[in-house]
Amino acid sequence: MNASTSQRLHFDAVVIGAGFAGLYMLHRLRLLGRRAHVFEAGDGVGGTWYWNCYPGARCDVDSMQYSYSWSPELQQEWKWTERYPAQAEILRYINHVADRFDLRRDISLNAKVSAGQWLADEQRWLVRTEQGQEATCDILITATGCLSESRLPNIEGLDGYKGRTYHTGRWPKEPVDFTGLRVGIMGTGSSGIQAIPQLAKQAKELYVFQRTPNFSVPAWNGPIDPAHQQDWLSNYPQYREQARNTRSGIMYEYGTQSALEMSDEARAEEMERRWRKGGTNFAHSFNDTFINRQSNELLSDFVRGKIKQMVQDPAVAEKLLPHDHGIGTKRICVDTGYYQTYNLPHVKLVDLRSTPIERFDDSAAITREGRYELDAMVFATGYDAVTGALERLNLVGEQGKTFKQLWQSGPTSYLGLMTAGFPNLFTITGPGSPSILTNVIVSIEQHVEWIANCLDYMDQHGHTRIDPQQAAQDQWVKHVQEVANGTLFVSANSWYMGANIPGKPRVFLPYIGGFSTYASHCQEVVKKGYEGFDFSRPQAVAGR
Ligand code: NAP
């Protein structure tokens, strides 16, 4: 069914977003016999992987792990081609899932939810899309992603710049050719670090405008090892279970020793061995990388040494060395030839700390050292992470407040699943859940399954309304911060901390207690009769 613009439709459940979370949620709602509908802003399914089709876009979780685990058949029939899947391959996979499970008939594309409110009289949500659709629903579920609200920097004159502009998180669907162009790129996080080597292959001149250098580890990507693929296909149930029992939801080789317990030789050997394996696994070299400053510094310094070896010009290498944060306390990056790109004669690194861009005019970025004439400017400047997409839904809760109004000093949520004052509204991978600190598909599945089981429980007990208790929520919010404060993460100016958005409260956004701990806690809550949640069947729905 398609939600048309002319009438207000009603569904048992509305899901916002058709990425990994929204698609699985829709599937589970159908299994529960609920009439569900998905509103999706894009003109295709895939969420993050729909929008992020910039050159070089690739996941840095191993292909065999970055997929759904809920269908053994799907798991067996899909064959990945590379160690790390490229954006196009992941998008093909998501489209395959949408077709295979016949999901599209309950998805409205080009339907961006931009407003909504809790209708107390009806005990329902009303949502509106920018395109004019309206729907009511008994249960509203956000599947809007943690890294979906892209942001451009506020630089004087940018509006008047006449060159082509792009954001990595809103990349056009048609091919973009930079051949022969003078190209600028701002941002050296995961997206920038992936895009820069690719842009350098086409651009006549490439200027990288760097504010903060990051730590990046080689991907050593390549065709998937057939034996590795077969091993996973043969052992999927056990491996998935093992992954769920880790703190990242990923089968990493987690270091079991402190860097400080090892001899200099043994430590150096271990870091070298892990560097040769590559990937985000490197950050887990020691068991205390994220909690012990000295241990972290040893690993950080090893990578600085590698950067100096890879970059030929010592002055350029010096600018690429991260000193303001420890490795992994901002999301570690994974690259293919990133540092080597600075050895190319047409690639220039512009250090914004010493020479900030003062303004743009119609053809150039201007620093106090001069003009950079640019035919195109790429922004890899990141996202209003975790809370941004939720706030921009403009959902008005029971007390007449939106998330934005309520979250002035940081997001409030019970388990990252619900927020007091927003009855019957579930937030998949919401703030205060492990979400983007993990293999996000593992976190998504855990949330979707928890929500589906909860809805089933409500059906069985005749409940139509669920609310988190304020006290339970307060305690959870406190716990999330306490756990974060025990790590080095809170010392970095990262998007985890909201530090990339001017005026955003400085609060650690996800839950860093570990996926397995978190999932066990959610199970405990259920076992204790959904501890911290209130259920009811208000008068308004008694006759429905
Ligand atoms: P990001 O990590 O937030 O990086 C944004 C970059 O833009 C930073 O270098 C930042 O500098 C810079 N920047 C922002 N505003 C600026 C300004 N006004 N002036 C100059 N520089 C500015 O964003 P991202 O690279 O898109 O990555 C976001 C997250 O998405 C990643 O951390 C990761 O979780 C995920 N991701 C994953 C993959 C993958 O799996 N391989 C790929 C892409 C993205 P500062 O550091 O100084 O703020």
Coordinates of C-alpha atoms and ligand atoms in Angstrom, one line a residue:
M1 CA 0.0 0.0 0.0
N2 CA 1.2 3.5 -0.7
A3 CA 0.3 6.3 1.6
S4 CA -1.2 9.0 -0.7
T5 CA -1.1 12.7 -0.2
S6 CA -4.9 13.1 -0.2
Q7 CA -6.0 11.3 2.9
R8 CA -4.9 10.6 6.4
L9 CA -4.2 6.9 6.7
H10 CA -4.0 4.8 9.8
F11 CA -1.5 2.0 10.5
D12 CA -0.9 -0.1 13.5
A13 CA 2.8 0.9 13.3
V14 CA 4.8 3.5 11.3
V15 CA 8.5 3.1 10.9
I16 CA 10.6 6.1 9.9
G17 CA 13.5 5.2 7.6
A18 CA 14.1 2.3 5.3
G19 CA 17.7 1.4 6.1
F20 CA 18.9 -1.7 7.8
A21 CA 16.9 -0.9 10.9
G22 CA 13.6 0.1 9.1
L23 CA 13.6 -2.9 6.8
Y24 CA 14.1 -5.5 9.6
M25 CA 11.5 -3.7 11.8
L26 CA 8.9 -3.8 9.0
H27 CA 9.6 -7.5 8.5
R28 CA 9.1 -8.2 12.2
L29 CA 6.0 -6.1 12.5
R30 CA 4.5 -8.1 9.6
L31 CA 5.3 -11.4 11.5
L32 CA 3.4 -10.0 14.4
G33 CA 0.4 -9.4 12.1
R34 CA 0.6 -5.6 12.4
R35 CA -0.3 -3.3 9.6
A36 CA 2.9 -1.4 9.3
H37 CA 4.2 1.3 6.9
V38 CA 7.6 2.8 6.4
F39 CA 8.2 6.4 5.4
E40 CA 11.6 6.9 3.7
A41 CA 13.1 10.3 2.7
G42 CA 15.2 8.9 -0.1
D43 CA 14.0 7.6 -3.4
G44 CA 15.5 4.2 -2.7
V45 CA 16.0 1.9 0.3
G46 CA 19.3 1.7 2.2
G47 CA 19.5 4.7 4.5
T48 CA 23.2 5.5 5.1
W49 CA 24.2 3.2 2.3
Y50 CA 21.8 4.9 -0.1
W51 CA 23.1 8.4 0.6
N52 CA 26.8 7.7 1.1
C53 CA 27.8 6.8 -2.5
Y54 CA 30.9 9.1 -2.5
P55 CA 34.0 7.8 -4.2
G56 CA 35.8 5.3 -1.9
A57 CA 32.8 4.7 0.4
R58 CA 33.2 1.3 2.0
C59 CA 32.3 -0.3 5.3
D60 CA 35.2 -1.2 7.6
V61 CA 33.5 -4.1 9.3
D62 CA 34.4 -7.5 7.7
S63 CA 31.9 -8.4 4.9
M64 CA 31.0 -11.7 6.5
Q65 CA 29.9 -9.9 9.7
Y66 CA 28.2 -6.8 8.2
S67 CA 24.9 -8.4 7.3
Y68 CA 21.6 -9.6 8.8
S69 CA 21.7 -12.7 10.9
W70 CA 17.9 -13.3 11.1
S71 CA 17.5 -15.3 8.0
P72 CA 19.6 -18.4 7.6
E73 CA 18.6 -18.7 3.9
L74 CA 19.5 -15.1 3.2
Q75 CA 22.8 -15.6 5.0
Q76 CA 23.7 -18.7 2.9
E77 CA 22.6 -17.3 -0.5
W78 CA 24.4 -14.0 -0.4
K79 CA 28.1 -14.0 -1.5
W80 CA 30.3 -11.1 -0.7
T81 CA 33.2 -10.3 -3.1
E82 CA 35.7 -8.2 -1.0
R83 CA 37.1 -8.3 2.5
Y84 CA 35.4 -5.0 3.2
P85 CA 32.2 -4.4 1.3
A86 CA 32.0 -1.3 -0.9
Q87 CA 28.9 1.0 -0.7
A88 CA 27.5 -0.3 -4.0
E89 CA 27.7 -3.9 -2.9
I90 CA 26.0 -3.2 0.5
L91 CA 23.3 -1.3 -1.4
R92 CA 22.7 -4.3 -3.7
Y93 CA 22.4 -6.5 -0.6
I94 CA 19.8 -4.2 1.0
N95 CA 17.8 -4.0 -2.2
H96 CA 18.0 -7.8 -2.5
V97 CA 16.6 -8.1 1.1
A98 CA 13.8 -5.6 0.2
D99 CA 12.8 -7.7 -2.8
R100 CA 13.3 -11.1 -1.3
F101 CA 11.1 -10.3 1.7
D102 CA 8.6 -8.4 -0.5
L103 CA 9.1 -5.3 1.7
R104 CA 8.6 -2.5 -0.9
R105 CA 4.8 -2.6 -0.9
D106 CA 4.8 -1.2 2.6
I107 CA 7.3 1.5 2.0
S108 CA 6.7 5.1 0.8
L109 CA 9.8 6.5 -0.8
N110 CA 10.4 10.3 -1.2
A111 CA 8.5 10.7 2.0
K112 CA 10.5 12.6 4.6
V113 CA 8.8 12.8 8.0
S114 CA 9.2 16.4 9.2
A115 CA 6.6 16.7 11.8
G116 CA 4.5 14.7 14.2
Q117 CA 2.6 14.8 17.4
W118 CA 1.1 12.6 20.1
L119 CA -2.7 12.9 19.9
A120 CA -3.7 12.4 23.6
D121 CA -7.4 12.1 22.8
E122 CA -6.8 9.3 20.4
Q123 CA -3.7 7.9 22.1
R124 CA -2.0 7.8 18.8
W125 CA 0.8 9.4 16.9
L126 CA 0.2 11.6 13.9
V127 CA 3.1 12.0 11.4
R128 CA 3.4 14.3 8.4
T129 CA 5.9 14.2 5.6
E130 CA 7.4 17.2 3.8
Q131 CA 5.7 15.9 0.7
G132 CA 2.2 16.2 2.3
Q133 CA 1.4 12.7 3.5
E134 CA -0.3 12.2 6.8
A135 CA -0.7 9.1 8.8
T136 CA -1.7 8.1 12.3
C137 CA -0.4 5.1 14.1
D138 CA -0.6 3.3 17.4
I139 CA 3.1 2.7 17.5
L140 CA 5.8 4.9 16.1
I141 CA 9.3 3.6 15.5
T142 CA 12.3 5.7 14.4
A143 CA 14.9 4.0 12.3
T144 CA 16.5 7.2 11.2
G145 CA 20.2 6.2 11.8
C146 CA 22.9 7.7 14.0
L147 CA 24.9 9.2 11.2
S148 CA 22.3 10.5 8.8
E149 CA 21.9 14.2 9.5
S150 CA 24.7 15.6 7.5
R151 CA 26.1 19.0 8.2
L152 CA 28.0 21.7 6.3
P153 CA 30.3 24.2 8.1
N154 CA 29.2 27.7 8.5
I155 CA 31.8 29.6 6.5
E156 CA 31.3 33.1 5.3
G157 CA 30.6 33.4 1.6
L158 CA 29.9 29.7 1.0
D159 CA 26.4 30.4 -0.3
G160 CA 27.9 32.6 -3.0
Y161 CA 30.6 30.1 -4.1
K162 CA 29.8 29.2 -7.7
G163 CA 31.8 26.0 -8.0
R164 CA 30.2 22.6 -7.6
T165 CA 29.7 21.5 -4.0
Y166 CA 29.1 18.1 -2.5
H167 CA 28.6 16.5 0.9
T168 CA 29.8 12.9 1.2
G169 CA 26.6 12.0 3.1
R170 CA 24.4 13.4 0.3
W171 CA 26.3 12.3 -2.7
P172 CA 24.4 12.6 -6.0
K173 CA 23.2 9.5 -7.7
E174 CA 24.5 10.4 -11.1
P175 CA 28.3 9.9 -11.8
V176 CA 30.5 12.8 -10.7
D177 CA 33.6 13.4 -12.7
F178 CA 36.5 15.5 -11.3
T179 CA 38.9 14.9 -14.2
G180 CA 40.9 17.9 -14.9
L181 CA 39.4 20.0 -12.1
R182 CA 40.8 21.9 -9.1
V183 CA 39.1 20.2 -6.2
G184 CA 39.0 21.1 -2.5
I185 CA 38.0 18.7 0.3
M186 CA 37.3 19.6 3.9
G187 CA 37.2 16.9 6.5
T188 CA 39.6 14.1 7.4
G189 CA 37.3 11.7 9.3
S190 CA 36.4 8.3 8.0
S191 CA 34.6 9.7 4.9
G192 CA 37.3 12.2 3.9
I193 CA 40.1 9.6 4.4
Q194 CA 38.3 7.2 2.1
A195 CA 37.4 9.8 -0.5
I196 CA 40.8 11.7 -0.7
P197 CA 42.8 8.9 -2.5
Q198 CA 39.9 8.5 -5.0
L199 CA 39.5 12.2 -5.7
A200 CA 43.3 12.4 -6.2
K201 CA 43.0 9.9 -9.0
Q202 CA 40.9 12.3 -11.1
A203 CA 41.5 15.9 -9.9
K204 CA 44.1 18.1 -11.6
E205 CA 44.8 19.7 -8.2
L206 CA 43.5 18.4 -4.9
Y207 CA 43.6 20.6 -1.7
V208 CA 42.8 18.9 1.5
F209 CA 41.6 21.4 4.1
Q210 CA 42.4 19.6 7.4
R211 CA 41.4 20.9 10.8
T212 CA 42.3 17.9 13.0
P213 CA 44.4 15.0 11.8
N214 CA 43.1 11.5 12.6
F215 CA 44.5 8.1 13.2
S216 CA 44.0 5.8 10.2
V217 CA 45.0 2.1 9.8
P218 CA 45.4 0.3 6.5
A219 CA 42.4 -1.8 5.3
W220 CA 44.5 -4.1 3.2
N221 CA 41.2 -4.7 1.3
G222 CA 41.0 -7.2 -1.5
P223 CA 38.9 -10.0 -2.9
I224 CA 37.4 -12.0 -0.1
D225 CA 39.3 -15.1 0.8
P226 CA 37.1 -18.1 -0.4
A227 CA 38.2 -20.2 2.6
H228 CA 37.2 -17.4 5.0
Q229 CA 33.8 -17.0 3.3
Q230 CA 33.2 -20.8 3.4
D231 CA 34.2 -21.0 7.0
W232 CA 31.7 -18.3 8.0
L233 CA 29.0 -19.9 5.8
S234 CA 29.5 -23.2 7.5
N235 CA 29.6 -21.7 11.0
Y236 CA 27.3 -18.7 10.9
P237 CA 25.1 -19.6 13.9
Q238 CA 28.1 -20.1 16.2
Y239 CA 30.0 -17.0 14.9
R240 CA 27.0 -14.7 15.2
E241 CA 26.5 -15.9 18.7
Q242 CA 30.1 -15.3 19.5
A243 CA 30.0 -11.8 18.0
R244 CA 26.9 -11.0 20.2
N245 CA 28.9 -11.9 23.2
T246 CA 31.6 -9.3 22.6
R247 CA 31.6 -5.6 23.5
S248 CA 31.6 -4.4 19.9
G249 CA 29.3 -7.1 18.4
I250 CA 32.2 -7.9 16.2
M251 CA 34.5 -10.9 16.3
Y252 CA 37.7 -9.0 16.7
E253 CA 40.9 -10.3 18.1
Y254 CA 40.6 -8.5 21.4
G255 CA 43.9 -7.9 23.1
T256 CA 44.1 -9.6 26.5
Q257 CA 47.1 -7.7 27.9
S258 CA 47.9 -4.1 28.9
A259 CA 50.5 -2.5 26.7
L260 CA 52.3 -1.7 29.9
E261 CA 52.6 -5.3 30.9
M262 CA 54.5 -6.2 27.8
S263 CA 58.2 -5.9 27.1
D264 CA 59.2 -3.2 24.5
E265 CA 60.0 -6.0 22.0
A266 CA 56.8 -8.0 22.5
R267 CA 54.7 -4.9 22.3
A268 CA 56.4 -3.6 19.1
E269 CA 56.0 -7.1 17.6
E270 CA 52.3 -7.2 18.5
M271 CA 51.6 -3.8 17.1
E272 CA 53.4 -4.6 13.9
R273 CA 51.6 -7.9 13.5
R274 CA 48.2 -6.1 14.0
W275 CA 49.2 -3.3 11.6
R276 CA 49.9 -5.9 9.0
K277 CA 46.4 -7.4 9.5
G278 CA 44.9 -3.9 9.4
G279 CA 41.4 -2.6 10.1
T280 CA 39.7 -1.4 13.2
N281 CA 40.8 -4.5 15.0
F282 CA 44.1 -2.6 15.5
A283 CA 42.5 -0.4 18.1
H284 CA 41.9 -3.5 20.3
S285 CA 45.6 -4.4 20.4
F286 CA 45.6 -4.1 24.2
N287 CA 42.9 -4.6 26.8
D288 CA 43.3 -1.1 28.1
T289 CA 43.7 1.1 25.0
F290 CA 40.6 3.1 25.9
I291 CA 41.0 3.4 29.6
N292 CA 44.8 3.9 30.2
R293 CA 46.4 7.0 28.8
Q294 CA 49.9 5.6 28.8
S295 CA 48.8 2.4 27.0
N296 CA 46.9 4.4 24.5
E297 CA 49.9 6.7 23.9
L298 CA 52.1 3.7 23.1
L299 CA 49.7 2.6 20.4
S300 CA 49.1 6.2 19.2
D301 CA 52.8 6.7 18.9
F302 CA 53.3 3.5 16.9
V303 CA 50.8 4.9 14.3
R304 CA 52.5 8.3 14.3
G305 CA 55.8 6.5 13.4
K306 CA 54.0 4.7 10.5
I307 CA 52.7 8.0 9.2
K308 CA 56.2 9.5 9.2
Q309 CA 57.4 6.5 7.2
M310 CA 54.6 6.7 4.7
V311 CA 54.7 10.4 4.0
Q312 CA 57.8 11.6 2.2
D313 CA 57.8 15.3 3.1
P314 CA 58.6 15.6 6.8
A315 CA 56.7 18.9 7.1
V316 CA 53.6 17.4 5.6
A317 CA 53.9 14.3 7.8
E318 CA 54.2 16.5 10.8
K319 CA 50.9 18.1 10.0
L320 CA 49.2 14.7 9.6
L321 CA 50.2 13.5 13.1
P322 CA 47.3 13.5 15.6
H323 CA 48.3 14.8 18.9
D324 CA 45.1 16.2 20.3
H325 CA 43.4 12.8 21.1
G326 CA 44.4 9.2 21.8
I327 CA 43.9 6.6 19.1
G328 CA 40.4 5.3 19.0
T329 CA 38.9 8.0 21.2
K330 CA 37.6 9.6 18.0
R331 CA 36.4 6.9 15.6
I332 CA 39.5 5.2 14.2
C333 CA 39.7 5.4 10.4
V334 CA 40.6 2.7 7.9
D335 CA 42.1 3.6 4.6
T336 CA 43.5 2.5 1.3
G337 CA 46.5 4.6 0.4
Y338 CA 45.4 7.6 2.3
Y339 CA 48.8 8.8 3.7
Q340 CA 50.6 7.9 0.4
T341 CA 48.3 10.2 -1.4
Y342 CA 50.2 13.2 0.1
N343 CA 53.3 12.1 -1.8
L344 CA 51.6 13.0 -5.1
P345 CA 52.7 16.3 -6.6
H346 CA 49.2 17.6 -7.3
V347 CA 47.9 16.9 -3.7
K348 CA 48.3 19.7 -1.1
L349 CA 47.5 19.6 2.6
V350 CA 46.2 22.9 4.0
D351 CA 46.4 23.1 7.8
L352 CA 43.3 25.0 8.9
R353 CA 44.6 25.3 12.5
S354 CA 47.4 27.6 11.3
T355 CA 45.6 29.0 8.3
P356 CA 41.8 28.8 8.7
I357 CA 39.5 29.5 5.7
E358 CA 38.3 33.0 6.3
R359 CA 35.7 33.0 3.6
F360 CA 34.7 31.8 0.2
D361 CA 34.1 34.0 -2.8
D362 CA 32.5 32.9 -6.0
S363 CA 35.5 30.9 -7.1
A364 CA 37.9 30.3 -4.2
A365 CA 38.5 29.5 -0.6
I366 CA 40.4 32.3 1.0
T367 CA 42.9 32.0 3.9
R368 CA 45.2 34.6 5.1
E369 CA 48.0 33.0 3.1
G370 CA 46.1 33.3 -0.2
R371 CA 43.4 32.1 -2.5
Y372 CA 42.7 28.5 -3.5
E373 CA 40.8 28.6 -6.8
L374 CA 38.5 25.6 -6.8
D375 CA 36.2 24.2 -9.5
A376 CA 34.6 21.9 -6.9
M377 CA 34.4 21.6 -3.1
V378 CA 33.7 18.4 -1.3
F379 CA 32.6 18.5 2.3
A380 CA 33.3 15.4 4.4
T381 CA 32.3 17.4 7.4
G382 CA 30.2 14.8 9.2
Y383 CA 26.9 14.6 11.0
D384 CA 24.8 15.9 13.8
A385 CA 25.3 12.4 15.2
V386 CA 22.8 10.2 17.1
T387 CA 20.4 13.0 18.1
G388 CA 20.3 15.1 15.0
A389 CA 18.0 13.0 12.9
L390 CA 15.6 12.4 15.8
E391 CA 15.4 16.1 16.6
R392 CA 14.7 17.0 13.0
L393 CA 11.6 14.9 13.0
N394 CA 10.0 17.6 15.1
L395 CA 7.9 15.1 17.0
V396 CA 5.8 16.8 19.7
G397 CA 5.4 14.6 22.8
E398 CA 2.8 14.4 25.5
Q399 CA 4.1 17.5 27.3
G400 CA 4.0 19.6 24.1
K401 CA 7.8 19.4 23.7
T402 CA 10.0 18.1 20.9
F403 CA 13.2 16.2 21.5
K404 CA 15.2 19.3 20.6
Q405 CA 13.5 21.3 23.4
L406 CA 13.8 18.4 25.8
W407 CA 17.4 17.6 25.1
Q408 CA 19.0 21.0 25.7
S409 CA 21.5 19.6 28.2
G410 CA 21.8 16.2 26.5
P411 CA 19.6 13.4 25.3
T412 CA 17.4 11.5 27.8
S413 CA 16.4 8.0 27.1
Y414 CA 15.7 4.7 28.9
L415 CA 18.0 2.1 27.4
G416 CA 18.2 4.2 24.2
L417 CA 14.8 2.6 23.3
M418 CA 12.3 5.1 24.6
T419 CA 12.1 8.6 26.1
A420 CA 9.7 9.6 28.9
G421 CA 6.9 11.9 27.5
F422 CA 6.9 10.1 24.1
P423 CA 4.5 7.2 24.7
N424 CA 4.5 4.3 22.2
L425 CA 7.6 5.8 20.5
F426 CA 10.6 3.5 20.1
T427 CA 14.0 4.7 18.9
I428 CA 16.1 2.0 17.2
T429 CA 19.8 2.6 18.1
G430 CA 18.7 5.7 20.1
P431 CA 21.0 7.8 22.3
G432 CA 22.2 5.8 25.3
S433 CA 22.4 2.5 23.4
P434 CA 25.6 0.9 22.0
S435 CA 24.6 1.6 18.4
I436 CA 27.5 3.2 16.5
L437 CA 30.2 1.9 18.9
T438 CA 29.4 -1.6 17.6
N439 CA 28.7 -3.4 14.4
V440 CA 25.6 -1.4 14.0
I441 CA 23.6 -4.3 12.4
V442 CA 24.1 -6.3 15.5
S443 CA 22.7 -3.5 17.6
I444 CA 19.9 -2.9 15.2
E445 CA 18.8 -6.5 15.3
Q446 CA 18.9 -6.5 19.1
H447 CA 16.7 -3.4 19.3
V448 CA 14.3 -4.6 16.6
E449 CA 13.8 -7.9 18.3
W450 CA 13.4 -6.3 21.7
I451 CA 10.7 -4.0 20.4
A452 CA 8.9 -6.8 18.5
N453 CA 8.9 -9.0 21.6
C454 CA 7.6 -6.0 23.7
L455 CA 4.8 -5.4 21.2
D456 CA 3.9 -9.1 21.4
Y457 CA 3.9 -8.9 25.2
M458 CA 1.6 -5.9 25.0
D459 CA -0.8 -7.7 22.7
Q460 CA -0.9 -10.7 25.0
H461 CA -1.6 -8.6 28.1
G462 CA -4.1 -6.3 26.4
H463 CA -1.9 -3.2 26.8
T464 CA -2.0 -0.5 24.3
R465 CA 0.3 2.0 25.8
I466 CA 3.9 1.9 27.0
D467 CA 5.9 4.6 28.8
P468 CA 9.4 4.5 30.3
Q469 CA 9.4 5.5 34.0
Q470 CA 11.1 8.8 34.7
A471 CA 13.2 7.4 37.5
A472 CA 14.4 4.4 35.4
Q473 CA 15.3 6.8 32.6
D474 CA 17.2 9.2 35.0
Q475 CA 19.2 6.3 36.4
W476 CA 20.0 5.0 32.9
V477 CA 21.1 8.4 31.7
K478 CA 23.4 8.8 34.7
H479 CA 24.8 5.3 34.2
V480 CA 25.6 6.0 30.5
Q481 CA 27.6 9.0 31.5
E482 CA 29.3 7.3 34.4
V483 CA 30.5 4.5 32.2
A484 CA 31.8 6.9 29.6
N485 CA 33.6 8.9 32.3
G486 CA 35.7 5.9 33.1
T487 CA 37.1 5.9 29.6
L488 CA 39.4 8.2 27.6
F489 CA 36.6 8.8 25.1
V490 CA 35.3 11.8 27.0
S491 CA 38.6 13.7 26.6
A492 CA 38.3 13.9 22.8
N493 CA 36.5 16.5 20.8
S494 CA 34.5 13.9 18.9
W495 CA 31.0 13.6 17.4
Y496 CA 30.5 10.9 20.1
M497 CA 30.6 13.9 22.5
G498 CA 28.6 16.2 20.3
A499 CA 31.8 18.3 20.1
N500 CA 31.5 18.8 16.3
I501 CA 28.3 20.8 16.4
P502 CA 28.5 24.3 17.7
G503 CA 26.2 24.7 20.7
K504 CA 25.5 20.9 21.1
P505 CA 25.7 19.8 24.7
R506 CA 28.9 18.0 25.5
V507 CA 27.6 14.6 26.5
F508 CA 28.7 11.2 25.5
L509 CA 25.9 10.0 23.2
P510 CA 26.1 6.2 22.9
Y511 CA 26.4 3.6 25.6
I512 CA 30.0 2.4 26.0
G513 CA 29.4 -0.4 28.5
G514 CA 29.7 -3.0 25.7
F515 CA 27.1 -4.6 23.5
S516 CA 26.9 -8.0 25.3
T517 CA 26.6 -6.3 28.7
Y518 CA 23.9 -4.0 27.3
A519 CA 21.9 -6.8 25.6
S520 CA 22.0 -8.9 28.8
H521 CA 20.7 -5.9 30.7
C522 CA 17.8 -5.5 28.3
Q523 CA 17.0 -9.1 28.8
E524 CA 17.1 -8.7 32.5
V525 CA 14.6 -5.8 32.2
V526 CA 12.2 -8.1 30.4
K527 CA 12.7 -10.9 32.8
K528 CA 11.7 -8.6 35.6
G529 CA 8.4 -7.8 33.9
Y530 CA 9.7 -4.9 31.8
E531 CA 11.3 -3.2 34.8
G532 CA 11.2 0.6 34.4
F533 CA 8.3 0.6 31.9
D534 CA 4.7 1.3 32.5
F535 CA 1.9 -0.4 30.5
S536 CA -1.7 0.6 30.3
R537 CA -4.9 0.5 28.2
P538 CA -6.2 4.1 28.3
Q539 CA -9.9 4.8 28.0
A540 CA -9.4 6.3 24.5
V541 CA -8.6 3.0 23.1
A542 CA -10.8 0.8 25.2
G543 CA -13.5 0.7 22.5
R544 CA -11.2 0.3 19.5
Ligands
NAP1 P1 33.5 13.0 11.0 O1 34.2 11.8 11.5 O2 32.7 13.8 11.9 O3 34.6 13.9 10.3 C1 34.3 15.2 9.9 C2 35.6 15.9 9.5 O4 35.2 17.2 9.1 C3 36.6 16.1 10.6 O5 37.9 16.0 10.1 C4 36.3 17.5 11.1 O6 37.3 18.1 11.8 C5 36.0 18.2 9.8 N1 35.2 19.4 10.0 C6 33.9 19.5 10.4 N2 33.6 20.8 10.5 C7 34.6 21.5 10.0 C8 34.9 22.9 9.9 N3 33.9 23.8 10.2 N4 36.1 23.3 9.4 C9 37.0 22.3 9.1 N5 36.8 21.0 9.3 C10 35.7 20.6 9.7 O7 32.6 12.6 9.8 P2 32.7 11.4 8.7 O8 34.1 11.3 8.2 O9 31.6 11.6 7.7 O10 32.5 10.1 9.6 C11 31.4 10.0 10.5 C12 31.3 8.6 11.0 O11 30.6 7.9 10.0 C13 32.6 7.9 11.2 O12 33.2 8.3 12.4 C14 32.2 6.5 11.2 O13 31.6 6.1 12.4 C15 31.1 6.5 10.1 N6 31.8 6.2 8.8 C16 32.2 5.0 8.6 C17 32.9 4.6 7.5 C18 33.4 3.2 7.3 O14 32.9 2.3 7.9 N7 34.5 3.1 6.7 C19 33.0 5.5 6.4 C20 32.5 6.8 6.6 C21 31.9 7.1 7.8 P3 37.4 18.0 13.4 O15 37.9 16.7 13.7 O16 38.4 19.1 13.7 O17 36.1 18.3 13.9

